[in-house]
PDB file of C-alpha atoms in Angstrom:
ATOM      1  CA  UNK A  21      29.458 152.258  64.653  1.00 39.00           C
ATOM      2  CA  UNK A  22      31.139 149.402  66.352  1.00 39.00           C
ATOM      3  CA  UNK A  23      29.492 148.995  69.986  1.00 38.00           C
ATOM      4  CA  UNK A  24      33.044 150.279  71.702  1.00 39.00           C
ATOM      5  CA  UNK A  25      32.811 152.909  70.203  1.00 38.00           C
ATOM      6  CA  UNK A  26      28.968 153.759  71.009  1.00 40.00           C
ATOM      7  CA  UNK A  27      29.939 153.686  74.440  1.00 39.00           C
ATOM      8  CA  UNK A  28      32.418 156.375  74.399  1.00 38.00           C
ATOM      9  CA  UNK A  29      30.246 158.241  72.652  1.00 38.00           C
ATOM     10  CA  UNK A  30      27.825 157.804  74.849  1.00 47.00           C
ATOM     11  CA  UNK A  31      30.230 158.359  77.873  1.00 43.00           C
ATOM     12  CA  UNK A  32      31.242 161.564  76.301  1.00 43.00           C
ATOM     13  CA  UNK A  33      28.311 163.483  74.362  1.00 52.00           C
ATOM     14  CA  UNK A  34      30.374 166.092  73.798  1.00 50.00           C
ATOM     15  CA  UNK A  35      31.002 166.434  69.893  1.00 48.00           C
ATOM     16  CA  UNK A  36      34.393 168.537  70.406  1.00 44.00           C
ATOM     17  CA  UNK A  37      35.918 166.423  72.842  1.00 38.00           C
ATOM     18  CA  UNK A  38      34.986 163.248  70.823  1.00 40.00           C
ATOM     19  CA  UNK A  39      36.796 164.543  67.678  1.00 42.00           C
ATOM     20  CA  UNK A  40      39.948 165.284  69.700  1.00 41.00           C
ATOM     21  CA  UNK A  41      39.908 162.117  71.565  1.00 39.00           C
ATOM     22  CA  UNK A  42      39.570 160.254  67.734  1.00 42.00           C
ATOM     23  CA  UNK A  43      42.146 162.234  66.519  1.00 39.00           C
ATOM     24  CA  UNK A  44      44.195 161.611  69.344  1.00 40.00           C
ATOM     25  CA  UNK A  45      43.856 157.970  69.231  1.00 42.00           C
ATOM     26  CA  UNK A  46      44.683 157.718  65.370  1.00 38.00           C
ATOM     27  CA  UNK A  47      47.432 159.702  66.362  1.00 43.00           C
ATOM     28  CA  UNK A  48      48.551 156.879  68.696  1.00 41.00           C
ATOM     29  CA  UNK A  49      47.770 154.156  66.674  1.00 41.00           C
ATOM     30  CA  UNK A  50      49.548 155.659  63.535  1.00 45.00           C
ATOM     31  CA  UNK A  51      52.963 156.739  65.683  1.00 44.00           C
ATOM     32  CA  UNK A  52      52.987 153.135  67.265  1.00 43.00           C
ATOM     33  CA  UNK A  53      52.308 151.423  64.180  1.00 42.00           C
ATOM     34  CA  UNK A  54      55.546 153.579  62.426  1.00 45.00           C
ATOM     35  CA  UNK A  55      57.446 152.714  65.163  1.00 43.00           C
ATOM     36  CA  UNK A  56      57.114 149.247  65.092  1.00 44.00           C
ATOM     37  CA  UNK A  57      57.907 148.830  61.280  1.00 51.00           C
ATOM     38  CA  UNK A  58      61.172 151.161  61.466  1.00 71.00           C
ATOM     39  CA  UNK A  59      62.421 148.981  64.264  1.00 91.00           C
ATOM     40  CA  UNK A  60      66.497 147.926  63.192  1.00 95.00           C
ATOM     41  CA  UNK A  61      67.029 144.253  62.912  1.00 96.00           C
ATOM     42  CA  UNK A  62      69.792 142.933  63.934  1.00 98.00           C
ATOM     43  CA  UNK A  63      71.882 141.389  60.881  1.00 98.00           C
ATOM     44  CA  UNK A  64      75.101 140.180  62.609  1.00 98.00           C
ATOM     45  CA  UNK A  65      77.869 141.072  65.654  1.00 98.00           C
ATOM     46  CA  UNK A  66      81.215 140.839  63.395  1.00 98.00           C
ATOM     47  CA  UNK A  67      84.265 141.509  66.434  1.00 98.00           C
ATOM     48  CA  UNK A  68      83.072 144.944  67.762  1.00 98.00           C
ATOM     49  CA  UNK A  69      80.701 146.191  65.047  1.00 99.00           C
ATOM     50  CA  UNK A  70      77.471 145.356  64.446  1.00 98.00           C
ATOM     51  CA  UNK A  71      74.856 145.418  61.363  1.00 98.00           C
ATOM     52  CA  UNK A  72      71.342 146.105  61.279  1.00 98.00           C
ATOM     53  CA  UNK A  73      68.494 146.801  58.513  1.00 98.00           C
ATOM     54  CA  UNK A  74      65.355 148.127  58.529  1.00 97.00           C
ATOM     55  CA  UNK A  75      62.358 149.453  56.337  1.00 95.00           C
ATOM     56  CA  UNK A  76      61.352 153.048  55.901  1.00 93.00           C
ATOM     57  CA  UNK A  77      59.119 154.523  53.767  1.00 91.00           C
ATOM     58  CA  UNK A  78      61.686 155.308  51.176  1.00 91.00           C
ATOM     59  CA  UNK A  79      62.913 151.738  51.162  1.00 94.00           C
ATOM     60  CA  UNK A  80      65.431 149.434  52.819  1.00 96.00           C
ATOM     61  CA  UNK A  81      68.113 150.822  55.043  1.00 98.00           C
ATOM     62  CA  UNK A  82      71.492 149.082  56.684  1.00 98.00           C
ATOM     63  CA  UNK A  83      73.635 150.347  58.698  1.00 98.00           C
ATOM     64  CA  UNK A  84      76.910 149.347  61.094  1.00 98.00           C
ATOM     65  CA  UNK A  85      77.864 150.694  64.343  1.00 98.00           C
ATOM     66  CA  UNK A  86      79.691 150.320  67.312  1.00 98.00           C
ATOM     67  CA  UNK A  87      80.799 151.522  70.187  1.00 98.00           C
ATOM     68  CA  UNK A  88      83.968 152.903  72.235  1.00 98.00           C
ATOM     69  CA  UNK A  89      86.348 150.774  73.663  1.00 98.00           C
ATOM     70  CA  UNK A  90      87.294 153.804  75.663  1.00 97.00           C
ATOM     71  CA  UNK A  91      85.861 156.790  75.919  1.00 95.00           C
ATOM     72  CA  UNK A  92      88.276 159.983  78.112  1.00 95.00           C
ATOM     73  CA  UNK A  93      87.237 163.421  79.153  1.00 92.00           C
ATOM     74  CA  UNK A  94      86.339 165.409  82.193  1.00 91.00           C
ATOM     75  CA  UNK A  95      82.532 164.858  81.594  1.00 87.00           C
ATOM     76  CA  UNK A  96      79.963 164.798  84.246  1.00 83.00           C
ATOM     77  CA  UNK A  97      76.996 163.244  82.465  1.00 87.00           C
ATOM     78  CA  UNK A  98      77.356 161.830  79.231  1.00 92.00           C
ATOM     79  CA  UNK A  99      74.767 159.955  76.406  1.00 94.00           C
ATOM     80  CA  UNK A 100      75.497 157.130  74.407  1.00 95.00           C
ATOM     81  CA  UNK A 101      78.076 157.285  71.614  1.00 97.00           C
ATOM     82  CA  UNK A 102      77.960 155.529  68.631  1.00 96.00           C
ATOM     83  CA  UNK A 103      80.168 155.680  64.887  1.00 98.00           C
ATOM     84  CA  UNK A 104      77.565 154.509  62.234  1.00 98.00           C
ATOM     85  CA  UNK A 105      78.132 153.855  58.514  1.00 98.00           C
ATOM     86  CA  UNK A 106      74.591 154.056  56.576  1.00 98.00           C
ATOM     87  CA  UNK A 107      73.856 152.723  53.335  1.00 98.00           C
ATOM     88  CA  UNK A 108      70.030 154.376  51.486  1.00 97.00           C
ATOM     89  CA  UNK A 109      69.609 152.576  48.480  1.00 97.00           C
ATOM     90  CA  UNK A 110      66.724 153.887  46.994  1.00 96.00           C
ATOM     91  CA  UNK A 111      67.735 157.191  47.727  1.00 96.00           C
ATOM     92  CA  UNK A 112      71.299 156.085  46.267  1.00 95.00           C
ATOM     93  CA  UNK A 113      73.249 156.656  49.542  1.00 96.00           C
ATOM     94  CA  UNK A 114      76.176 155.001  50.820  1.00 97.00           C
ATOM     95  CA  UNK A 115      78.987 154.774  53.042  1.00 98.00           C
ATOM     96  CA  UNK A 116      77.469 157.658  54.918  1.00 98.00           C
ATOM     97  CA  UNK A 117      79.229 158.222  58.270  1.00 98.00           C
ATOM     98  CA  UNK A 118      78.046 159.744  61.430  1.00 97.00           C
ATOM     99  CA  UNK A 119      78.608 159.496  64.668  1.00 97.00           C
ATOM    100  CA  UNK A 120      76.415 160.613  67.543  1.00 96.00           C
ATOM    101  CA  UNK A 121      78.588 161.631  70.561  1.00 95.00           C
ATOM    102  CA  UNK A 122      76.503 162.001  73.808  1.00 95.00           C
ATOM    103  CA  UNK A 123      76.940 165.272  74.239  1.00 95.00           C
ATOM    104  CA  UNK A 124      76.092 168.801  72.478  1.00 94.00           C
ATOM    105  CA  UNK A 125      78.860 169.881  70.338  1.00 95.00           C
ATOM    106  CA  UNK A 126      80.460 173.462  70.732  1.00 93.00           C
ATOM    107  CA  UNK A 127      79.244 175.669  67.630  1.00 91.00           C
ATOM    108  CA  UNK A 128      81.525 175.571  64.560  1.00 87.00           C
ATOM    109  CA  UNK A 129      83.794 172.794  66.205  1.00 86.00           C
ATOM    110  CA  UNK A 130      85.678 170.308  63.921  1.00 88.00           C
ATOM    111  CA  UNK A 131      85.703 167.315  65.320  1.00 96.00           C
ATOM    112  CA  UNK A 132      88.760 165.226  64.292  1.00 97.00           C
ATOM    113  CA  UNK A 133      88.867 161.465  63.200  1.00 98.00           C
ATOM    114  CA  UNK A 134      92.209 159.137  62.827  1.00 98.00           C
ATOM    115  CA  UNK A 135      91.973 155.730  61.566  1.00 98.00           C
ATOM    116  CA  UNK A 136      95.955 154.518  61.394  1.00 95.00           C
ATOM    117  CA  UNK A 137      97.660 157.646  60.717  1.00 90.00           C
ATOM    118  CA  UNK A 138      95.020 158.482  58.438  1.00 96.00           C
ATOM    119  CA  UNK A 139      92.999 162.126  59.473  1.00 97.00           C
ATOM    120  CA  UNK A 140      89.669 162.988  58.676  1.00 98.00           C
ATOM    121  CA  UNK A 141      87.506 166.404  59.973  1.00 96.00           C
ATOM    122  CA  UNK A 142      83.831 166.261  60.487  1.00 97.00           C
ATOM    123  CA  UNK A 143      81.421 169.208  61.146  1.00 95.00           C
ATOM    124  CA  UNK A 144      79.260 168.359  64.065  1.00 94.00           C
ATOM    125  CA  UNK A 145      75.706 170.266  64.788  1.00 92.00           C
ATOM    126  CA  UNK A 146      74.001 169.257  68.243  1.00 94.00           C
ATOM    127  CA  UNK A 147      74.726 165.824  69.043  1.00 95.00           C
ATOM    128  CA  UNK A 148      75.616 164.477  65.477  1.00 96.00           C
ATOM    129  CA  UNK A 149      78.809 164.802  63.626  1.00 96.00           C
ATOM    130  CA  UNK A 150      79.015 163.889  59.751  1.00 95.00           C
ATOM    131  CA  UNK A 151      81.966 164.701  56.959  1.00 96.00           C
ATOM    132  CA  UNK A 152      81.264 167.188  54.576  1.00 93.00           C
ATOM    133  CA  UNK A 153      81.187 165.024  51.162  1.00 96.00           C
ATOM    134  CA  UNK A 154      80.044 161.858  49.549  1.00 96.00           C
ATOM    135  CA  UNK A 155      83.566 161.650  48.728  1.00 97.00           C
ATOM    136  CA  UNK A 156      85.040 161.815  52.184  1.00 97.00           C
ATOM    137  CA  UNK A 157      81.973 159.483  53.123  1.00 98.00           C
ATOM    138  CA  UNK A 158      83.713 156.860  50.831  1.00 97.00           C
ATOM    139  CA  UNK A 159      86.967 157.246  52.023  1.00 98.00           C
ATOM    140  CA  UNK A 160      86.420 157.076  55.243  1.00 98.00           C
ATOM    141  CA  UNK A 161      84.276 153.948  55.475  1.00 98.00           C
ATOM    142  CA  UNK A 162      86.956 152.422  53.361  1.00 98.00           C
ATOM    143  CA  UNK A 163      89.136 153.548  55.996  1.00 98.00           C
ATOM    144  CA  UNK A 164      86.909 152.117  59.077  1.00 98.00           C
ATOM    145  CA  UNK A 165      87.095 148.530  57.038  1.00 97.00           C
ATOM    146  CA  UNK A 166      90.746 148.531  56.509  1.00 97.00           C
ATOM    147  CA  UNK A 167      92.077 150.410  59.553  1.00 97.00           C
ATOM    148  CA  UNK A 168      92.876 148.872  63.187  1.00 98.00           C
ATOM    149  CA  UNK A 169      91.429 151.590  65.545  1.00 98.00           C
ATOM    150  CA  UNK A 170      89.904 154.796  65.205  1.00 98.00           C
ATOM    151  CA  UNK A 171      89.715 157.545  67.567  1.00 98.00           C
ATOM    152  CA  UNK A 172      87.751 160.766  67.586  1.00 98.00           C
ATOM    153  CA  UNK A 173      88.364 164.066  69.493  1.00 97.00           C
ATOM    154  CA  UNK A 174      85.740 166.736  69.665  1.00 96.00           C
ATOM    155  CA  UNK A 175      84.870 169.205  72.264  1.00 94.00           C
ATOM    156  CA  UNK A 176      81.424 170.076  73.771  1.00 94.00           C
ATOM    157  CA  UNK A 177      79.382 172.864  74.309  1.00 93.00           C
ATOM    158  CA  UNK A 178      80.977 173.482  77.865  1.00 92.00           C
ATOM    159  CA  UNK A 179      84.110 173.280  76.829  1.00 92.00           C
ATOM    160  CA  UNK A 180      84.617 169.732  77.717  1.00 93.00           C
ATOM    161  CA  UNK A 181      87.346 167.697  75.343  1.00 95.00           C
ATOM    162  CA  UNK A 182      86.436 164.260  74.160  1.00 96.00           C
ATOM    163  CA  UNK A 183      88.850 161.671  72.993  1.00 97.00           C
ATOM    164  CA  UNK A 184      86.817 158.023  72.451  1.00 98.00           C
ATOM    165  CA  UNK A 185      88.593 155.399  70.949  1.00 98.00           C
ATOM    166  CA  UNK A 186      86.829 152.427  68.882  1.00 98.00           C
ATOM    167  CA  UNK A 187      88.045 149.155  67.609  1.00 98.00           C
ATOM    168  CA  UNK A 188      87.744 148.293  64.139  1.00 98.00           C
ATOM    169  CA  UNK A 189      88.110 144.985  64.412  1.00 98.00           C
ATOM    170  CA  UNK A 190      85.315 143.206  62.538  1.00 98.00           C
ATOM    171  CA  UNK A 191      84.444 145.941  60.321  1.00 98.00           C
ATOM    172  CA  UNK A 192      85.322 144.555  57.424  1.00 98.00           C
ATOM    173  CA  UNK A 193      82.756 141.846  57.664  1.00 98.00           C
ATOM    174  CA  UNK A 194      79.433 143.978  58.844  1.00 98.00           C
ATOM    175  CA  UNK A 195      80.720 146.155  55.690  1.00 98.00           C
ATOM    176  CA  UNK A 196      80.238 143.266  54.029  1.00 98.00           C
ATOM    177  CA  UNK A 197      76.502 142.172  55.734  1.00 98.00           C
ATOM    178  CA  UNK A 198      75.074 145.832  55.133  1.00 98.00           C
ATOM    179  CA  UNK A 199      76.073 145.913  51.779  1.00 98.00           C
ATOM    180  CA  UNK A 200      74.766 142.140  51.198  1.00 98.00           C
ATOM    181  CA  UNK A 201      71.508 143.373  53.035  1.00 97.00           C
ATOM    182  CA  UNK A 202      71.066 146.307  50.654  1.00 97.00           C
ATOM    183  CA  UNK A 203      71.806 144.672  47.695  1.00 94.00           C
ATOM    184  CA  UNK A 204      75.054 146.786  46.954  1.00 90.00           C
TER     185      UNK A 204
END
């Protein structure tokens, strides 16, 4: 036993309380030590979007994101809002969309998406929204790369209607990094 720990151990004779204060600072080490490695990094800022990668036990991950150029409702307090397009390679996953609104969604609301004329519906659950398909995954990011602005209207769990719109200006090019980043 290292002398650190032979002074807590000394400091605290009590068996019970010695396993629980190990456990608890394994606990800490592992969490901290998870947290570190799944930490995005920061690929490139293309116009308004931006694309990251990171590591997670399953295997490389990129993703692009970005956030309102306007946001309108009759909201008191509101979170962050972000539209994310996620590529999982090992797990063979791409052009997965989501989009975390700030807010709790009301239950069974569709929240509607229109990129140029073009509609789309998600199904949102708690924060998160997300289409229904791999298929409307597809088209949509194809959408987001080609389009000019996208807005998205959804309603929250007070009632409260949302309309944020983003720019998809630069799109097209962190598309391009995540998919360059994932080997895609």
């Amino acid at each position: 036993m290292t002398r650190a720990l032979s002074i807590v151990w000394e400091q605290f004779p009590n068996p019970v309380l010695n396993n629980i204060l190990f456990l608890l600072a394994c606990f800490l080490l592992l969490s901290t030590s998870q947290s570190y490695a799944a930490s995005p990094v920061l690929i490139g800022t293309y116009g308004d979007w931006k694309a990251y990668s990171y590591k997670e036990s399953s295997g490389q991950v990129c993703f692009m994101s970005s956030v309102p150029i306007k946001a309108e409702g009759k909201y008191a307090k509101r979170g962050d809002v972000f539209a994310m397009v996620t590529h999982r390679p090992a797990e063979k996953s791409r052009d997965v969309f989501s989009y975390i609104t700030g807010y709790t969604y009301k239950k069974d609301a569709n929240i509607s998406v229109k990129i140029d004329g073009e509609s789309f519906i998600l199904a949102g659950q708690g924060e998160n929204a997300w289409t229904t398909s791999d298929e409307m995954d597809k088209k949509l990011a194809l959408a987001i790369q080609k389009g000019s602005s996208m807005i998205v209207e959804g309603i929250s769990s007070r009632g409260t209607k949302t309309k944020d719109t983003f720019s998809l200006k630069g799109s097209g090019d962190a598309y391009g990094a995540i998919n360059k980043a994932c080997g895609m």
